[in-house]
Amino acid sequence: MKKLSVKSNRSYDILIERGILSSCGELIKAVARGNKAMIISDSNVYPIYGGTVASSLESAGFAVCSHVFPAGEASKQLSSIAKMYDSLAENGFSRKDIIVALGGGVTGDMAGFAAATYQRGIDFIQIPTSLLAQVDSSVGAKTGVDIKQGKNLVGAFWQPSAVLIDPNTLKTLTPEFFSDGMAEVIKYGCIKSASLFERLEKENAADIIDEIILECVSIKKDVVERDEHESGERMLLNFGHTLGHSIEKAYGYTGITHGQAVGIGMVMMTSAAQNAGITEKGCAKRIADVLKKYSLPTCDKTPLKLITDGALGDKKASGDSINIVLLNKIGDSFTKRLKKSELYDFCSKGEII
Ligand code: MG
């Protein structure tokens, strides 16, 4: 078992092991304060893994109940959270009890937000089952929901009590969901690790996925420890996301995955920065090539003006300026403050790759 400890105001461990799902009960018992556990999961994941997790929790002495919501980003809204509160209250959950988030990024974000707010905060465990959630969203304590004005605009920083990662769950992901997570993996290579990026270029990620998960989680852990509330370095994790979130919004969050949109955002920003003389030549093409290798798009038909206007409503924008993340070269990133009025002109330097 690989173990990483995240230091924060509420520190927690990330445990990575194939098959960890079937022994999760004992591991959760070790950090839980009460004896009730609610599994929160979606209609895709619960039928596959809910039984394994529930029986492991029961064997460890927990009284277990479950709350299952319809799978998909469309569920990630406050009305779904209200239903979670109802389930928790109807089953008599108190502050000492624990929520177990079993699923992908949407599940972790929502179950985490319910945990952050129910009775002003109860404990929760992340059991991420998608690649995106394992390498990215399950670590770092961001929880929340979408509102019609944009993604993740309502939420809380709320640390899990533990993150349990079972790479075996990736076997049941569709190729599209695997690619979705690969966009975040590629992002980690771009912002912090040229060696990871080169491995993604040369090797087949699926063959080395355990090592990839460990490296991405280690990078994220280091970044969030240094900047828990995203006032500085943590912003680097948003590489590709400022434009990516806007593209997702333009699609109404259906018909494009988060990873696809982030990949397009990374290429657009890097191409523009290259032509502005900031990023080393050739980086945008390398990013585009590696995205294509993992079945991700590199450009989109949404008009640039619509994308940049949408980005101005992002959380990275404040006052009359916006923070964007750029690369010096692969593995070396920084944030740049632009006037909102300059974003469109800056991005229009980019080319379709
Ligand atoms: Mg992301």
Coordinates of C-alpha atoms and ligand atoms in Angstrom, one line a residue:
M1 CA 0.0 0.0 0.0
K2 CA 1.2 3.5 -0.9
K3 CA 0.5 6.2 1.7
L4 CA 0.8 9.9 1.4
S5 CA -0.1 12.2 4.3
V6 CA -1.5 15.6 3.5
K7 CA -0.7 18.3 6.1
S8 CA -3.4 20.9 6.6
N9 CA -5.5 22.3 9.4
R10 CA -7.2 18.8 9.3
S11 CA -4.5 16.4 8.1
Y12 CA -5.4 13.2 6.3
D13 CA -3.9 10.2 4.6
I14 CA -4.2 9.1 1.0
L15 CA -4.0 5.3 0.6
I16 CA -3.4 3.7 -2.8
E17 CA -3.8 0.0 -3.2
R18 CA -5.4 -2.4 -5.7
G19 CA -8.3 -4.0 -4.0
I20 CA -8.5 -1.5 -1.2
L21 CA -12.3 -1.2 -1.7
S22 CA -12.9 -4.6 -0.1
S23 CA -11.0 -3.7 3.0
C24 CA -12.2 -0.1 3.3
G25 CA -14.3 -0.7 6.4
E26 CA -11.4 -1.2 8.8
L27 CA -9.5 1.7 7.3
I28 CA -12.5 4.0 7.7
K29 CA -13.2 2.6 11.2
A30 CA -9.7 3.8 12.2
V31 CA -10.5 7.4 11.4
A32 CA -14.3 7.5 12.2
R33 CA -15.8 8.9 15.4
G34 CA -19.2 7.3 15.2
N35 CA -20.7 4.1 14.0
K36 CA -23.0 5.2 11.2
A37 CA -21.8 5.5 7.6
M38 CA -23.7 6.8 4.6
I39 CA -22.5 5.8 1.2
I40 CA -23.2 8.6 -1.3
S41 CA -22.8 7.4 -4.9
D42 CA -24.4 7.7 -8.3
S43 CA -26.5 5.4 -10.4
N44 CA -23.5 4.2 -12.5
V45 CA -21.1 3.4 -9.7
Y46 CA -23.3 2.2 -6.9
P47 CA -24.5 -0.9 -8.7
I48 CA -20.9 -2.0 -9.4
Y49 CA -19.1 -1.1 -6.1
G50 CA -21.8 -0.2 -3.6
G51 CA -22.2 -3.8 -2.3
T52 CA -18.4 -4.3 -1.7
V53 CA -18.1 -1.1 0.2
A54 CA -21.3 -1.6 2.2
S55 CA -20.3 -5.1 3.3
S56 CA -16.8 -4.0 4.2
L57 CA -18.3 -1.2 6.3
E58 CA -20.8 -3.6 8.0
S59 CA -18.0 -6.1 8.8
A60 CA -16.2 -3.3 10.5
G61 CA -19.2 -2.6 12.7
F62 CA -20.9 0.3 10.9
A63 CA -24.6 0.7 10.5
V64 CA -24.7 1.5 6.8
C65 CA -27.2 3.4 4.6
S66 CA -26.9 4.6 1.1
H67 CA -28.0 7.6 -1.0
V68 CA -27.8 7.2 -4.7
F69 CA -28.4 10.0 -7.2
P70 CA -28.6 10.0 -11.0
A71 CA -25.1 9.9 -12.6
G72 CA -23.9 13.0 -14.5
E73 CA -22.8 16.6 -14.1
A74 CA -26.4 17.7 -14.5
S75 CA -27.0 16.3 -11.0
K76 CA -24.3 18.6 -9.5
Q77 CA -26.7 21.2 -8.1
L78 CA -28.1 22.4 -4.9
S79 CA -31.4 20.5 -5.2
S80 CA -29.3 17.2 -5.2
I81 CA -27.6 18.4 -2.0
A82 CA -31.0 19.1 -0.4
K83 CA -31.9 15.4 -1.0
M84 CA -28.7 14.3 0.7
Y85 CA -29.5 16.4 3.7
D86 CA -33.0 14.7 3.8
S87 CA -31.4 11.3 3.7
L88 CA -28.9 12.2 6.4
A89 CA -31.5 13.7 8.7
E90 CA -34.1 10.9 8.1
N91 CA -31.5 8.3 9.1
G92 CA -30.6 10.2 12.2
F93 CA -27.0 11.2 11.2
S94 CA -25.2 13.3 13.8
R95 CA -22.0 15.2 13.6
K96 CA -20.0 12.2 14.7
D97 CA -21.1 10.0 11.8
I98 CA -19.5 9.7 8.5
I99 CA -20.2 10.1 4.8
V100 CA -18.4 7.8 2.3
A101 CA -18.2 9.4 -1.2
L102 CA -18.0 6.5 -3.6
G103 CA -17.6 7.6 -7.3
G104 CA -16.1 10.1 -9.6
G105 CA -15.5 13.9 -9.3
V106 CA -19.2 14.8 -9.2
T107 CA -19.9 12.4 -6.4
G108 CA -16.8 13.6 -4.4
D109 CA -17.6 17.3 -4.9
M110 CA -21.3 16.9 -3.9
A111 CA -20.9 14.4 -1.0
G112 CA -18.0 16.6 0.3
F113 CA -20.2 19.7 0.1
A114 CA -23.1 17.9 1.9
A115 CA -20.5 16.8 4.5
A116 CA -19.1 20.4 4.8
T117 CA -22.6 21.9 5.5
Y118 CA -24.8 19.2 7.2
Q119 CA -25.0 20.2 10.8
R120 CA -22.1 22.7 10.1
G121 CA -19.8 19.9 9.0
I122 CA -19.5 16.1 9.5
D123 CA -16.6 13.8 8.5
F124 CA -16.3 12.2 5.1
I125 CA -14.2 9.7 3.2
Q126 CA -13.3 10.0 -0.5
I127 CA -13.3 6.7 -2.4
P128 CA -12.7 8.0 -6.0
T129 CA -13.4 5.5 -8.7
S130 CA -12.7 7.5 -11.9
L131 CA -9.2 8.4 -13.1
L132 CA -10.1 12.1 -12.9
A133 CA -11.1 11.8 -9.2
Q134 CA -8.2 9.6 -8.3
V135 CA -5.5 11.9 -9.8
D136 CA -7.1 15.2 -9.1
S137 CA -10.5 16.1 -7.5
S138 CA -10.4 13.7 -4.5
V139 CA -7.3 15.5 -3.0
G140 CA -7.3 19.1 -2.0
A141 CA -10.6 19.5 -0.1
K142 CA -12.5 21.4 -2.7
T143 CA -16.2 20.6 -2.6
G144 CA -19.2 22.2 -4.3
V145 CA -21.9 22.4 -6.9
D146 CA -22.6 24.2 -10.1
I147 CA -25.1 27.0 -10.5
K148 CA -26.5 28.3 -13.7
Q149 CA -23.9 31.1 -13.8
G150 CA -21.0 28.6 -13.8
K151 CA -19.2 25.5 -12.5
N152 CA -18.3 25.1 -8.9
L153 CA -19.4 28.6 -8.0
V154 CA -20.9 27.4 -4.7
G155 CA -18.9 25.2 -2.3
A156 CA -16.5 24.9 0.6
F157 CA -13.0 23.8 1.4
W158 CA -13.6 20.7 3.5
Q159 CA -10.9 18.1 4.2
P160 CA -11.8 14.4 3.9
S161 CA -10.8 12.1 6.8
A162 CA -9.1 9.9 4.3
V163 CA -8.8 9.2 0.6
L164 CA -8.8 5.6 -0.5
I165 CA -7.7 4.9 -4.1
D166 CA -8.3 1.6 -5.7
P167 CA -6.8 1.5 -9.3
N168 CA -8.8 -1.7 -10.0
T169 CA -11.9 0.5 -10.3
L170 CA -10.5 2.0 -13.5
K171 CA -11.2 -1.3 -15.3
T172 CA -14.9 -0.5 -15.4
L173 CA -14.4 3.0 -16.8
T174 CA -15.5 3.6 -20.4
P175 CA -12.7 4.8 -22.7
E176 CA -14.3 8.3 -22.7
F177 CA -14.0 8.5 -18.9
F178 CA -10.4 7.2 -19.0
S179 CA -9.6 10.0 -21.5
D180 CA -11.4 12.5 -19.3
G181 CA -9.0 11.8 -16.5
M182 CA -6.0 11.7 -18.8
A183 CA -6.5 15.4 -19.5
E184 CA -5.8 16.2 -15.8
V185 CA -2.8 13.8 -15.9
I186 CA -1.4 15.7 -18.9
K187 CA -2.0 18.9 -17.0
Y188 CA 0.2 17.7 -14.1
G189 CA 3.0 17.0 -16.6
C190 CA 2.6 20.4 -18.2
I191 CA 2.6 22.4 -15.0
K192 CA 5.1 20.5 -12.8
S193 CA 6.8 17.5 -14.3
A194 CA 8.5 17.3 -17.7
S195 CA 9.5 13.7 -16.9
L196 CA 5.8 12.7 -16.4
F197 CA 4.9 14.5 -19.7
E198 CA 7.7 12.6 -21.6
R199 CA 6.5 9.3 -20.2
L200 CA 3.0 10.1 -21.5
E201 CA 4.4 10.8 -24.9
K202 CA 6.6 7.7 -25.0
E203 CA 4.7 5.0 -23.1
N204 CA 1.1 3.9 -22.9
A205 CA -0.5 5.5 -19.8
A206 CA -2.8 2.5 -19.1
D207 CA 0.3 0.3 -18.6
I208 CA 1.9 2.5 -15.9
I209 CA -1.3 3.9 -14.4
D210 CA -0.4 3.1 -10.8
E211 CA 2.8 5.1 -11.0
I212 CA 0.9 7.9 -12.8
I213 CA -1.7 8.1 -10.0
L214 CA 1.0 8.3 -7.4
E215 CA 2.9 11.0 -9.1
C216 CA -0.2 13.2 -9.8
V217 CA -1.4 12.8 -6.2
S218 CA 2.1 13.6 -4.9
I219 CA 2.2 16.8 -7.0
K220 CA -1.2 17.8 -5.9
K221 CA -0.5 17.1 -2.3
D222 CA 2.6 19.3 -2.3
V223 CA 0.8 22.1 -4.0
V224 CA -2.2 22.1 -1.7
E225 CA -0.1 21.8 1.4
R226 CA 1.7 25.0 0.4
D227 CA -1.4 26.8 -0.6
E228 CA -4.6 25.3 0.8
H229 CA -7.0 28.1 -0.2
E230 CA -5.7 28.9 -3.6
S231 CA -4.1 32.3 -3.0
G232 CA -0.9 31.5 -5.0
E233 CA 0.7 28.3 -6.2
R234 CA -2.5 26.3 -6.2
M235 CA -3.8 28.4 -9.1
L236 CA -1.3 26.5 -11.3
L237 CA -3.7 23.5 -11.0
N238 CA -6.1 25.6 -13.0
F239 CA -4.0 25.4 -16.2
G240 CA -6.4 24.9 -19.1
H241 CA -9.4 25.4 -16.8
T242 CA -10.2 29.1 -17.2
L243 CA -11.1 28.6 -20.9
G244 CA -12.1 25.0 -20.3
H245 CA -14.8 25.8 -17.7
S246 CA -16.1 28.5 -20.1
I247 CA -16.3 25.9 -23.0
E248 CA -18.1 23.5 -20.7
K249 CA -20.5 26.3 -19.8
A250 CA -21.1 27.1 -23.5
Y251 CA -22.1 23.5 -24.0
G252 CA -24.5 23.6 -21.0
Y253 CA -22.3 20.9 -19.4
T254 CA -23.5 18.2 -21.7
G255 CA -21.9 16.9 -24.9
I256 CA -18.3 17.7 -23.7
T257 CA -16.4 16.3 -20.8
H258 CA -14.4 18.3 -18.3
G259 CA -11.2 16.7 -19.6
Q260 CA -12.0 17.4 -23.2
A261 CA -12.7 21.1 -22.4
V262 CA -9.5 21.4 -20.2
G263 CA -7.4 19.9 -23.0
I264 CA -8.7 22.4 -25.5
G265 CA -8.1 25.2 -22.9
M266 CA -4.5 24.1 -22.4
V267 CA -3.8 24.1 -26.2
M268 CA -5.5 27.5 -26.7
M269 CA -3.6 29.2 -23.9
T270 CA -0.3 27.7 -24.8
S271 CA -0.6 28.5 -28.5
A272 CA -1.4 32.1 -27.6
A273 CA 1.4 32.3 -25.1
Q274 CA 3.9 30.8 -27.6
N275 CA 2.9 33.4 -30.2
A276 CA 3.2 36.1 -27.6
G277 CA 6.8 35.1 -27.1
I278 CA 6.2 33.7 -23.6
T279 CA 6.1 29.9 -23.9
E280 CA 8.9 28.0 -25.6
K281 CA 8.1 27.2 -29.2
G282 CA 6.7 23.7 -29.9
C283 CA 5.0 23.2 -26.6
A284 CA 1.4 23.7 -27.9
K285 CA 2.1 21.1 -30.6
R286 CA 3.5 18.6 -28.0
I287 CA 0.4 19.1 -25.8
A288 CA -1.9 18.7 -28.7
D289 CA -0.1 15.5 -29.8
V290 CA -0.3 13.9 -26.4
L291 CA -4.0 14.9 -26.1
K292 CA -4.7 13.2 -29.4
K293 CA -2.8 10.2 -28.3
Y294 CA -5.2 9.8 -25.4
S295 CA -8.3 10.4 -27.6
L296 CA -8.9 14.0 -26.5
P297 CA -9.7 17.0 -28.8
T298 CA -7.4 20.0 -29.2
C299 CA -9.8 22.6 -30.6
D300 CA -13.5 23.5 -30.5
K301 CA -16.0 25.2 -32.7
T302 CA -17.3 27.6 -29.9
P303 CA -16.4 31.2 -30.9
L304 CA -13.4 32.6 -29.1
K305 CA -15.3 35.7 -28.0
L306 CA -17.9 33.5 -26.3
I307 CA -15.2 31.5 -24.6
T308 CA -13.3 34.5 -23.3
D309 CA -16.4 36.4 -22.2
G310 CA -17.6 33.3 -20.3
A311 CA -14.1 33.0 -18.7
L312 CA -14.5 36.5 -17.2
G313 CA -17.2 35.3 -14.9
D314 CA -14.8 32.6 -13.5
K315 CA -13.6 32.5 -9.9
K316 CA -10.1 33.3 -11.2
A317 CA -11.4 36.8 -12.2
S318 CA -11.6 39.6 -9.7
G319 CA -12.0 43.3 -10.1
D320 CA -10.8 44.3 -13.6
S321 CA -8.3 41.5 -13.9
I322 CA -8.0 37.7 -14.3
N323 CA -5.3 35.3 -13.4
I324 CA -4.3 32.9 -16.2
V325 CA -1.8 30.0 -16.0
L326 CA 0.9 29.8 -18.6
L327 CA 3.9 27.6 -19.3
N328 CA 7.5 28.8 -19.7
K329 CA 8.0 25.3 -21.1
I330 CA 6.7 21.8 -20.4
G331 CA 6.9 21.2 -16.6
D332 CA 7.4 24.8 -15.7
S333 CA 4.3 27.0 -15.1
F334 CA 3.4 30.4 -13.7
T335 CA 0.4 32.7 -13.2
K336 CA 0.0 35.9 -15.1
R337 CA -2.4 38.7 -14.3
L338 CA -4.2 40.1 -17.3
K339 CA -6.7 43.0 -17.5
K340 CA -10.1 41.5 -18.3
S341 CA -10.1 43.7 -21.4
E342 CA -6.9 42.0 -22.6
L343 CA -8.0 38.4 -22.4
Y344 CA -9.7 38.2 -25.8
D345 CA -6.7 39.8 -27.6
F346 CA -4.3 37.6 -25.8
C347 CA -6.1 34.4 -26.7
S348 CA -6.7 35.5 -30.3
K349 CA -2.9 35.1 -30.8
G350 CA -3.4 31.4 -30.6
E351 CA -3.8 29.1 -33.6
I352 CA -5.9 26.0 -34.2
I353 CA -3.7 22.9 -33.6
Ligands
MG1 MG -10.2 19.8 -13.3

